Amino acid sequence: MTQIAVKKEMLTWAREFRGLTIDEAAERLSLPAEDIVALEAGAPMNLTQFRRYANKLRIPLATFLRQTAPETPPVPLDFRTYEGRPATLGFDARLAISYAYTIEQNILELVETDAAPPTPVLPRLRLTEDAAEAGERERRRLNVGHAAQISWDTQSAFRTWRTVIEDAGAYVLQRKFELKDCKGFTIFRNPNAPIIMINKSEEFETAKIFTMAHEYAHLLLRQPGISDLNERNPVEAFCNRFAAGFLMPRALIRELLPYWPDHPIQWAFDDIARWARKLKVSQQALSLRLEQLGVAPVGFFQMLVSQQAHANTRESAGGNAVSTQVSEIGYRFTRAVLNAEDEARISASEASEMLDVAPKHFALIKDRLDQQFFNVNAGLGALPY
């Protein structure tokens, strides 16, 4: 059987780069653990094993043939975790990080060749500011009206907020990985490529919306940090309150409530559910916002959490592979690549490689993105990709 000259150090690097133990690698590669140990000790590798390593670990074949391990970018420090748990890094989460860095590299290649549109300079926030007021101010700057938000349906709300934030200058990506790892993270190493990653495994659209607003605050602060939903971390506390003000400004809450009380009110949970649906936020986020505004009593949020029945899960509308791919890479990056291809700054094959979409689909994607841009600017909900 054909043998492949792969340095043993590259095999160890590849396993550790993907965050796998010997036993985890053996399970993923469908090889005995002793074979993994032997290969990393210098045992000959055959062609079948070589291809299996590249395929299962999602690392190019050419990388394994290097003499030394490639320089890898740092792991992002900002993780919005599930229920405030410490962030972990499973295999799929590491793939999501690699994917985000690949998109960053593609963006910067477009910028270097003048093929990308100018990236707006994101405002800069400071931790000394009132976070909720900063969120409301940023919402006004982006011109998102109260009536527009109420008019969106649940399925379009995430896409619409995403388009708003991408128009502001961020690139919002989605990938599926374990929720126990994290809900999302940001990368902001270059002002031309501020990136937000959202976990597609999240069950509720409202939670994805809040995560996106939270991560947007991280970009505006230029301060990543380990997420802590109990707000022990000042950066995370700021980002949570920013997101609350951004999605639920005081004036909109005033419009929603039947009256503005002069003392905290124990609102009915049925009303909380109804108002949350109108705002396209979670009941927990709304109850905490009411508590922070002083119109619900201290402990109201925890009371709702303890009594809340599990809400209905969102229903997937399905979709084809092209729609899924564009959904993952987002409006801003897709538009930048297609514009560059239109202007002959990159070839159709290069655009296809960056987007992982066949050129025959370009025209349809452009039409859908143009319509989406029009709808959002007209105050309508975003269309499916």
Coordinates of N, CA and C in Angstrom, one line a residue, residues 77-79 124-128 186 188 214-227 233-236 238-239:
L77 N -11.0 35.6 22.6 CA -11.2 35.6 24.1 C -12.7 35.8 24.4
D78 N -13.5 36.3 23.5 CA -14.9 36.6 23.8 C -15.8 35.5 23.4
F79 N -16.3 34.8 24.4 CA -17.3 33.8 24.2 C -18.5 34.1 25.0
R124 N -17.0 53.9 18.9 CA -16.2 53.3 20.0 C -16.9 53.7 21.4
L125 N -17.2 52.6 22.2 CA -17.8 52.8 23.5 C -16.7 52.6 24.6
R126 N -17.1 53.1 25.7 CA -16.2 53.0 26.9 C -17.0 52.4 28.0
L127 N -16.4 51.6 28.9 CA -17.1 50.9 30.0 C -17.6 51.9 31.0
T128 N -17.1 53.2 31.0 CA -17.6 54.2 31.9 C -19.0 54.7 31.5
T186 N -16.6 37.1 19.0 CA -16.2 38.1 18.0 C -14.7 38.0 17.7
F188 N -11.9 40.8 16.0 CA -11.7 42.2 15.6 C -10.2 42.5 15.6
H214 N -25.4 41.6 21.8 CA -24.3 41.5 22.8 C -23.0 41.5 22.2
E215 N -22.8 40.7 21.1 CA -21.5 40.6 20.5 C -21.1 41.9 19.7
Y216 N -22.2 42.6 19.2 CA -21.9 43.9 18.6 C -21.4 44.9 19.6
A217 N -21.9 44.8 20.8 CA -21.3 45.7 21.9 C -19.8 45.4 22.1
H218 N -19.4 44.1 22.0 CA -18.0 43.8 22.2 C -17.2 44.5 21.1
L219 N -17.7 44.5 19.9 CA -17.0 45.2 18.8 C -16.9 46.7 19.1
L220 N -17.9 47.3 19.6 CA -17.9 48.7 19.8 C -17.0 49.1 21.0
L221 N -16.9 48.2 21.9 CA -16.0 48.4 23.1 C -14.5 48.1 22.7
R222 N -14.3 47.3 21.6 CA -13.0 46.8 21.3 C -12.4 46.0 22.5
Q223 N -13.3 45.3 23.2 CA -12.9 44.6 24.4 C -13.5 43.2 24.5
P224 N -12.8 42.2 24.0 CA -13.4 40.8 24.2 C -13.3 40.4 25.7
G225 N -14.1 39.4 26.1 CA -14.0 39.0 27.4 C -14.8 37.7 27.6
I226 N -14.5 36.9 28.6 CA -15.2 35.7 28.9 C -16.6 36.0 29.3
S227 N -17.6 35.5 28.7 CA -19.0 35.8 29.0 C -19.4 35.3 30.4
N233 N -18.6 39.8 35.4 CA -17.6 40.4 34.6 C -18.1 41.8 34.1
P234 N -17.4 42.9 34.3 CA -17.9 44.2 34.0 C -18.1 44.4 32.5
V235 N -17.2 43.7 31.7 CA -17.4 43.8 30.2 C -18.7 43.1 29.8
E236 N -18.9 41.9 30.3 CA -20.1 41.2 30.0 C -21.4 41.9 30.5
F238 N -21.8 45.0 30.8 CA -22.0 46.2 29.9 C -22.6 45.7 28.6
C239 N -22.1 44.6 28.0 CA -22.7 44.1 26.8 C -24.1 43.6 26.9

